[in-house]
CSV table of C-alpha atoms and ligand atoms in Angstrom, one decimal:
chain,number,residue,atom,x,y,z
A,131,MET,CA,118.8,60.8,117.5
A,132,SER,CA,115.3,61.4,116.0
A,133,ILE,CA,112.5,58.9,115.8
A,134,VAL,CA,113.0,58.5,112.0
A,135,GLU,CA,116.7,58.3,112.4
A,136,LYS,CA,116.3,55.5,115.0
A,137,ALA,CA,113.8,53.7,112.7
A,138,VAL,CA,116.2,54.0,109.8
A,139,GLU,CA,119.0,52.7,112.0
A,140,LYS,CA,116.8,49.7,112.8
A,141,LEU,CA,116.2,49.2,109.1
A,142,LYS,CA,119.9,49.2,108.4
A,143,THR,CA,120.4,46.4,110.9
A,144,LEU,CA,117.8,44.4,109.0
A,145,GLN,CA,119.0,44.9,105.5
A,146,PRO,CA,122.5,45.1,103.9
A,147,GLU,CA,121.9,48.1,101.6
A,148,PRO,CA,120.2,51.3,102.8
A,149,PRO,CA,117.6,52.9,100.4
A,150,VAL,CA,119.0,55.8,98.5
A,151,SER,CA,116.2,57.0,96.3
A,152,PRO,CA,112.5,57.8,96.8
A,153,LEU,CA,111.5,54.5,95.4
A,154,VAL,CA,113.7,51.6,96.2
A,155,ASP,CA,113.3,47.8,95.9
A,156,VAL,CA,114.2,46.3,99.3
A,157,GLU,CA,113.2,42.8,100.4
A,158,GLU,CA,111.5,43.0,103.7
A,159,PRO,CA,112.9,40.6,106.2
A,160,ALA,CA,110.6,37.9,107.5
A,161,HIS,CA,109.2,39.0,110.9
A,162,PRO,CA,109.0,36.4,113.7
A,163,ALA,CA,105.5,35.6,114.8
A,164,SER,CA,104.2,38.4,117.0
A,165,THR,CA,103.3,38.1,120.6
A,166,ILE,CA,99.7,38.6,119.8
A,167,GLU,CA,99.8,35.8,117.2
A,168,ARG,CA,101.7,33.6,119.6
A,169,LEU,CA,99.3,34.3,122.4
A,170,SER,CA,96.2,34.0,120.2
A,171,GLY,CA,97.5,31.0,118.3
A,172,ARG,CA,96.3,32.7,115.1
A,173,ALA,CA,98.3,32.8,111.9
A,174,ARG,CA,99.5,36.2,110.7
A,175,THR,CA,97.9,37.6,107.6
A,176,VAL,CA,100.6,37.7,105.0
A,177,ASP,CA,100.2,40.1,102.0
A,178,GLN,CA,101.9,38.2,99.2
A,179,SER,CA,102.2,41.3,97.0
A,180,ALA,CA,104.2,43.0,99.8
A,181,GLU,CA,107.3,41.0,98.8
A,182,THR,CA,107.7,42.8,95.5
A,183,THR,CA,106.3,46.3,96.2
A,184,PRO,CA,108.9,49.1,96.0
A,185,LEU,CA,109.4,51.1,99.2
A,186,TRP,CA,108.8,54.8,99.4
A,187,HIS,CA,111.7,56.7,101.0
A,188,VAL,CA,110.6,58.8,104.0
A,189,ASP,CA,112.6,62.0,103.9
A,190,GLN,CA,113.3,63.1,107.4
A,191,GLY,CA,114.5,66.5,106.3
A,192,ALA,CA,111.3,67.1,104.4
A,193,LEU,CA,109.2,66.1,107.4
A,194,GLU,CA,111.3,68.5,109.6
A,195,ARG,CA,110.9,71.3,107.2
A,196,ALA,CA,107.1,70.7,107.2
A,197,GLY,CA,107.2,71.0,111.0
A,198,LEU,CA,106.1,67.4,111.5
A,199,LEU,CA,109.1,66.2,113.4
A,200,PRO,CA,110.7,67.7,116.5
A,201,THR,CA,114.1,69.2,116.0
A,202,GLY,CA,116.9,68.6,118.5
A,203,ASP,CA,117.8,65.6,120.5
A,204,GLU,CA,116.3,66.8,123.7
A,205,ALA,CA,112.9,67.5,122.2
A,206,ASN,CA,113.1,64.2,120.4
A,207,ASP,CA,113.8,62.1,123.4
A,208,ARG,CA,111.2,63.9,125.4
A,209,LEU,CA,108.6,63.4,122.7
A,210,ALA,CA,109.5,59.7,122.3
A,211,ASP,CA,109.0,59.2,126.0
A,212,GLU,CA,105.7,61.0,126.1
A,213,LEU,CA,104.4,59.1,123.1
A,214,ARG,CA,105.2,55.8,124.8
A,215,ARG,CA,102.7,56.8,127.5
A,216,VAL,CA,100.2,58.0,124.9
A,217,LYS,CA,100.4,54.9,122.7
A,218,ARG,CA,100.1,52.3,125.5
A,219,PRO,CA,96.4,52.5,126.2
A,220,LEU,CA,95.8,52.7,122.4
A,221,MET,CA,97.6,49.4,121.9
A,222,ASP,CA,95.9,47.8,124.9
A,223,ASN,CA,92.6,48.7,123.4
A,224,ALA,CA,93.6,47.4,120.0
A,225,ILE,CA,94.4,44.0,121.4
A,226,GLY,CA,91.4,43.9,123.7
A,227,LYS,CA,93.3,44.5,126.9
A,228,GLY,CA,91.7,47.8,127.7
A,229,ALA,CA,89.0,48.5,130.2
A,230,LYS,CA,86.4,47.5,127.7
A,231,VAL,CA,86.4,45.8,124.4
A,232,LEU,CA,86.0,48.3,121.6
A,233,ALA,CA,84.7,47.6,118.1
A,234,HIS,CA,87.2,48.6,115.4
A,235,ALA,CA,89.8,49.5,118.1
A,236,GLU,CA,92.5,49.2,115.4
A,237,ARG,CA,91.1,52.4,113.8
A,238,ILE,CA,92.6,55.5,115.5
A,239,VAL,CA,91.9,59.1,114.5
A,240,VAL,CA,93.8,62.1,115.7
A,241,THR,CA,91.6,65.1,115.7
A,242,SER,CA,91.1,68.4,117.5
A,243,ALA,CA,88.6,71.3,117.7
A,244,LEU,CA,90.5,73.8,115.6
A,245,PRO,CA,93.3,74.1,113.1
A,246,GLY,CA,96.9,74.4,114.3
A,247,GLU,CA,96.5,72.4,117.5
A,248,GLY,CA,99.0,69.7,116.5
A,249,LYS,CA,96.8,67.0,114.9
A,250,THR,CA,99.2,66.2,112.0
A,251,PHE,CA,102.3,66.5,114.2
A,252,THR,CA,100.7,64.0,116.6
A,253,ALA,CA,99.5,61.6,114.0
A,254,VAL,CA,102.9,61.4,112.3
A,255,ASN,CA,104.9,61.0,115.5
A,256,LEU,CA,102.4,58.6,117.0
A,257,ALA,CA,102.5,56.5,113.8
A,258,LEU,CA,106.3,56.4,113.9
A,259,SER,CA,106.3,55.5,117.6
A,260,LEU,CA,103.8,52.7,117.0
A,261,ALA,CA,105.8,51.4,114.0
A,262,ARG,CA,108.7,50.8,116.4
A,263,GLU,CA,106.5,48.3,118.3
A,264,LEU,CA,107.5,44.7,117.5
A,265,ASP,CA,103.9,43.5,117.3
A,266,PHE,CA,102.3,46.0,115.1
A,267,GLU,CA,102.5,47.6,111.7
A,268,VAL,CA,101.0,51.0,111.2
A,269,LEU,CA,99.0,52.4,108.3
A,270,LEU,CA,99.1,56.2,108.4
A,271,VAL,CA,96.1,57.6,106.5
A,272,ASP,CA,96.0,61.2,105.4
A,273,GLY,CA,92.4,62.0,106.3
A,274,ASP,CA,92.7,65.8,106.1
A,275,ILE,CA,91.5,66.1,102.6
A,276,PRO,CA,91.6,69.9,102.2
A,277,LYS,CA,95.1,70.3,103.7
A,278,CYS,CA,96.7,67.0,102.9
A,279,HIS,CA,99.7,67.9,105.0
A,280,ILE,CA,101.1,64.4,105.3
A,281,THR,CA,100.7,63.7,101.6
A,282,ARG,CA,102.6,66.8,100.7
A,283,ALA,CA,105.3,66.4,103.3
A,284,LEU,CA,106.0,62.9,102.1
A,285,GLY,CA,106.1,63.9,98.5
A,286,LEU,CA,103.0,61.8,97.6
A,287,ASP,CA,101.0,64.5,95.8
A,288,GLY,CA,99.5,63.1,92.6
A,289,GLN,CA,99.6,59.5,93.9
A,290,PRO,CA,96.3,57.6,94.1
A,291,GLY,CA,94.9,57.6,97.6
A,292,LEU,CA,91.9,57.3,99.9
A,293,MET,CA,89.6,59.5,97.8
A,294,ASP,CA,90.2,57.4,94.6
A,295,VAL,CA,89.1,54.2,96.3
A,296,LEU,CA,86.1,55.9,97.8
A,297,VAL,CA,84.9,57.2,94.5
A,298,ASP,CA,85.7,54.1,92.4
A,299,GLU,CA,84.3,50.9,93.9
A,300,ARG,CA,86.2,48.8,91.4
A,301,ARG,CA,89.5,49.9,92.9
A,302,GLN,CA,91.0,47.7,95.7
A,303,PRO,CA,92.0,49.8,98.8
A,304,ALA,CA,95.3,47.8,99.0
A,305,GLU,CA,96.3,49.5,95.7
A,306,VAL,CA,96.7,52.9,97.3
A,307,ILE,CA,98.8,51.7,100.2
A,308,VAL,CA,102.3,53.0,100.0
A,309,ARG,CA,104.9,50.9,101.8
A,310,THR,CA,107.8,53.0,103.2
A,311,ASP,CA,111.4,52.4,104.1
A,312,VAL,CA,110.6,53.0,107.7
A,313,PRO,CA,110.0,49.5,109.0
A,314,ASN,CA,106.3,48.7,109.7
A,315,LEU,CA,105.1,52.0,108.4
A,316,LEU,CA,102.6,52.2,105.5
A,317,VAL,CA,100.9,55.3,104.2
A,318,VAL,CA,97.7,56.1,102.4
A,319,PRO,CA,97.8,59.5,100.7
A,320,VAL,CA,94.8,61.7,100.0
A,321,GLY,CA,94.5,61.0,96.3
A,322,LYS,CA,92.4,63.1,94.0
A,323,ARG,CA,90.3,65.5,96.0
A,324,HIS,CA,86.5,65.5,95.7
A,325,PRO,CA,83.9,68.1,96.6
A,326,LEU,CA,81.6,65.6,98.4
A,327,THR,CA,84.2,64.5,101.0
A,328,ALA,CA,81.7,64.3,103.9
A,329,GLU,CA,79.2,62.3,101.8
A,330,LEU,CA,82.0,59.9,100.7
A,331,PHE,CA,83.1,59.5,104.3
A,332,SER,CA,79.6,58.6,105.4
A,333,SER,CA,79.0,56.1,102.6
A,334,LEU,CA,78.8,52.3,102.9
A,335,ARG,CA,81.8,52.2,100.6
A,336,MET,CA,83.8,54.0,103.3
A,337,GLU,CA,83.1,51.2,105.8
A,338,GLN,CA,84.2,48.7,103.2
A,339,VAL,CA,87.4,50.5,102.5
A,340,LEU,CA,88.2,50.8,106.3
A,341,GLU,CA,87.6,47.1,106.7
A,342,GLU,CA,90.0,46.3,103.9
A,343,LEU,CA,92.6,48.7,105.2
A,344,GLY,CA,92.5,47.6,108.8
A,345,GLY,CA,90.1,45.0,109.8
A,346,ARG,CA,91.5,42.1,107.8
A,347,HIS,CA,95.0,42.5,109.2
A,348,LEU,CA,95.6,41.1,112.6
A,349,ARG,CA,98.6,43.2,113.6
A,350,ARG,CA,97.8,46.5,111.8
A,351,LEU,CA,96.9,49.7,113.5
A,352,VAL,CA,95.4,52.4,111.2
A,353,VAL,CA,96.1,56.0,112.3
A,354,PHE,CA,94.2,58.8,110.6
A,355,ASP,CA,95.1,62.4,110.5
A,356,SER,CA,92.0,64.6,110.1
A,357,SER,CA,90.7,68.1,109.7
A,358,PRO,CA,89.4,70.1,112.7
A,359,LEU,CA,86.1,69.0,114.2
A,360,LEU,CA,84.7,72.4,114.4
A,361,ALA,CA,85.8,73.6,111.0
A,362,THR,CA,84.6,70.7,108.7
A,363,SER,CA,81.7,68.2,108.9
A,364,GLU,CA,83.8,65.5,107.4
A,365,SER,CA,86.1,65.0,110.4
A,366,GLN,CA,83.1,64.3,112.6
A,367,VAL,CA,81.9,61.7,110.0
A,368,LEU,CA,85.4,60.2,109.9
A,369,ALA,CA,85.5,60.0,113.7
A,370,SER,CA,82.2,58.1,113.7
A,371,HIS,CA,83.9,55.2,112.0
A,372,MET,CA,86.7,55.0,114.5
A,373,GLY,CA,87.2,52.7,117.5
A,374,GLN,CA,89.5,55.2,119.2
A,375,VAL,CA,89.7,59.0,119.0
A,376,VAL,CA,92.7,60.9,120.1
A,377,MET,CA,91.7,64.6,120.6
A,378,VAL,CA,94.6,67.0,120.7
A,379,VAL,CA,94.0,70.2,122.8
A,380,ALA,CA,96.5,73.0,122.4
A,381,ALA,CA,97.3,74.3,125.8
A,382,SER,CA,96.6,78.0,126.4
A,383,GLN,CA,95.2,78.3,122.9
A,384,THR,CA,91.9,76.4,122.6
A,385,GLY,CA,89.1,77.8,124.6
A,386,GLN,CA,87.1,75.6,126.9
A,387,HIS,CA,84.0,76.2,124.9
A,388,ALA,CA,85.6,74.9,121.7
A,389,VAL,CA,86.8,71.9,123.6
A,390,HIS,CA,83.3,71.2,124.9
A,391,SER,CA,81.8,71.6,121.5
A,392,ALA,CA,84.4,69.3,119.9
A,393,LEU,CA,83.8,66.6,122.6
A,394,GLN,CA,80.1,66.9,122.1
A,395,SER,CA,80.5,66.3,118.4
A,396,LEU,CA,82.3,63.0,119.3
A,397,ASN,CA,79.3,61.8,121.2
A,398,GLY,CA,78.9,58.2,120.4
A,399,SER,CA,82.6,57.5,119.9
A,400,PRO,CA,83.4,54.5,122.1
A,401,TYR,CA,86.8,55.8,123.3
A,402,VAL,CA,88.1,59.4,123.3
A,403,GLY,CA,91.5,60.2,124.8
A,404,LEU,CA,92.7,63.8,125.2
A,405,ILE,CA,96.3,65.0,124.7
A,406,LEU,CA,97.3,68.4,126.1
A,407,ASN,CA,99.7,69.7,123.5
A,408,MET,CA,102.1,72.6,123.3
A,409,SER,CA,102.1,73.1,127.1
A,410,CYS,CA,104.8,75.6,127.9
A,411,LEU,CA,106.5,74.5,131.0
A,412,PRO,CA,109.8,75.8,132.3
A,413,ALA,CA,112.7,73.4,131.6
A,414,SER,CA,115.8,74.9,133.0
A,415,GLU,CA,115.8,78.2,131.1
A,416,ASN,CA,113.9,77.0,128.1
A,417,TYR,CA,110.2,76.4,127.4
A,418,TYR,CA,109.2,73.4,125.5
A,419,TYR,CA,106.2,71.6,124.0
A,420,SER,CA,104.8,68.9,126.1
A,421,TYR,CA,102.3,66.0,125.8
A,422,TYR,CA,100.5,64.7,128.8
A,423,GLY,CA,99.2,61.2,128.2
A,424,LEU,CA,95.6,60.3,127.5
A,425,TYR,CA,93.0,61.4,130.0
A,426,PRO,CA,89.9,59.4,130.5
A,427,ARG,CA,87.0,60.5,128.4
A,428,GLY,CA,85.0,63.4,129.8
A,429,ARG,CA,87.5,64.5,132.4
A,430,LEU,CA,88.3,67.8,130.6
A,431,ALA,CA,84.6,68.3,129.9
A,432,GLY,CA,83.9,67.8,133.6
A,433,GLU,CA,81.8,64.7,133.1
A,434,ALA,CA,81.9,61.8,135.6
B,1398,ADP,N1,104.2,68.9,120.3
B,1398,ADP,C1,104.7,69.7,119.4
B,1398,ADP,N2,106.0,70.0,119.4
B,1398,ADP,C2,106.5,70.9,118.5
B,1398,ADP,N3,105.8,71.5,117.5
B,1398,ADP,C3,104.5,71.2,117.4
B,1398,ADP,C4,103.9,70.3,118.4
B,1398,ADP,N4,102.6,70.3,118.0
B,1398,ADP,C5,102.4,71.0,117.0
B,1398,ADP,N5,103.6,71.6,116.6
B,1398,ADP,C6,103.8,72.6,115.5
B,1398,ADP,O1,102.6,73.4,115.5
B,1398,ADP,C7,102.2,73.7,114.2
B,1398,ADP,C8,100.8,73.2,113.9
B,1398,ADP,O2,100.8,71.8,114.0
B,1398,ADP,P1,99.9,70.8,113.0
B,1398,ADP,O3,100.2,69.4,113.4
B,1398,ADP,O4,100.2,71.2,111.6
B,1398,ADP,O5,98.5,71.3,113.5
B,1398,ADP,P2,97.1,70.8,112.9
B,1398,ADP,O6,97.3,69.6,112.1
B,1398,ADP,O7,96.2,70.5,114.1
B,1398,ADP,O8,96.5,71.9,112.0
B,1398,ADP,C9,103.2,73.0,113.3
B,1398,ADP,O9,104.1,74.0,112.8
B,1398,ADP,C10,103.9,72.0,114.1
B,1398,ADP,O10,105.2,71.8,113.8
B,1399,MG,MG1,96.9,69.1,110.1
């Protein structure tokens, strides 16, 4: 059973009628107080408008066709297991249980040196995996403005998104959040593309928007997909706003020099974890993609 199928199964147990169309009105069940809230003694932020917002149907078939979900039970189970190891340190950092306390640890960007290394695949599956955690909700932001792979795969082209709230300061960032029928998964599409993306990403408005999207919500993790670090300047700017960077490295594909340059461009990021993706290892007679958890920053680059 795939990650989305499992999430939809979970949804079915929480609500009597499953969603049948792209936009469906479903009342979200009240969540019990999270562990973080119980431990911290702080009240959960409740978005009143959430009660009445229609839910966007996440079409598993469309995601599979877009190459953003693994196909087959074996690949699925393996990925789910690997993502558990990948997400643990990210969650620990987000709640301040990591090795050091990180500013804006709730902001996580998935990036890589070059195109085709698995950024979008990782961002989507990581977000789905995090959404299954009881103590978090996940906001998946399509931060790859030129390609907008997530936006297209979810059928959200033409919807207002990140770029619209960056361009127009009168717009509330919450307006462009799409609530989905996958429990605990929210999405922000790209919106109307703009030629000055890097400038918009480095603006004060960007910091304001990020604060509204993540910082004010106690149990929310914000996962950004992004464009490649060595192909666009905007992804480096985007990463500079993040508390945590997940850098995907395609095994046997990305040269060491490219990985070094990409890591150098992340200089100043408080936490960088590496994922070795698409590693072909023999599994009985087949070969399969593989993730290997997060490595400490600098290990691949040969730093101390
Ligand atoms: N771990 C993985 N398992 C299976 N397919 C993967 C994996 N990582 C990437 N892919 C596939 O590789 C291709 C490129 O991935 P994508 O996430 O679009 O790369 P990027 O966003 O870095 O350009 C896609 O077809 C995707 O389905
Ligand atoms: Mg991509």
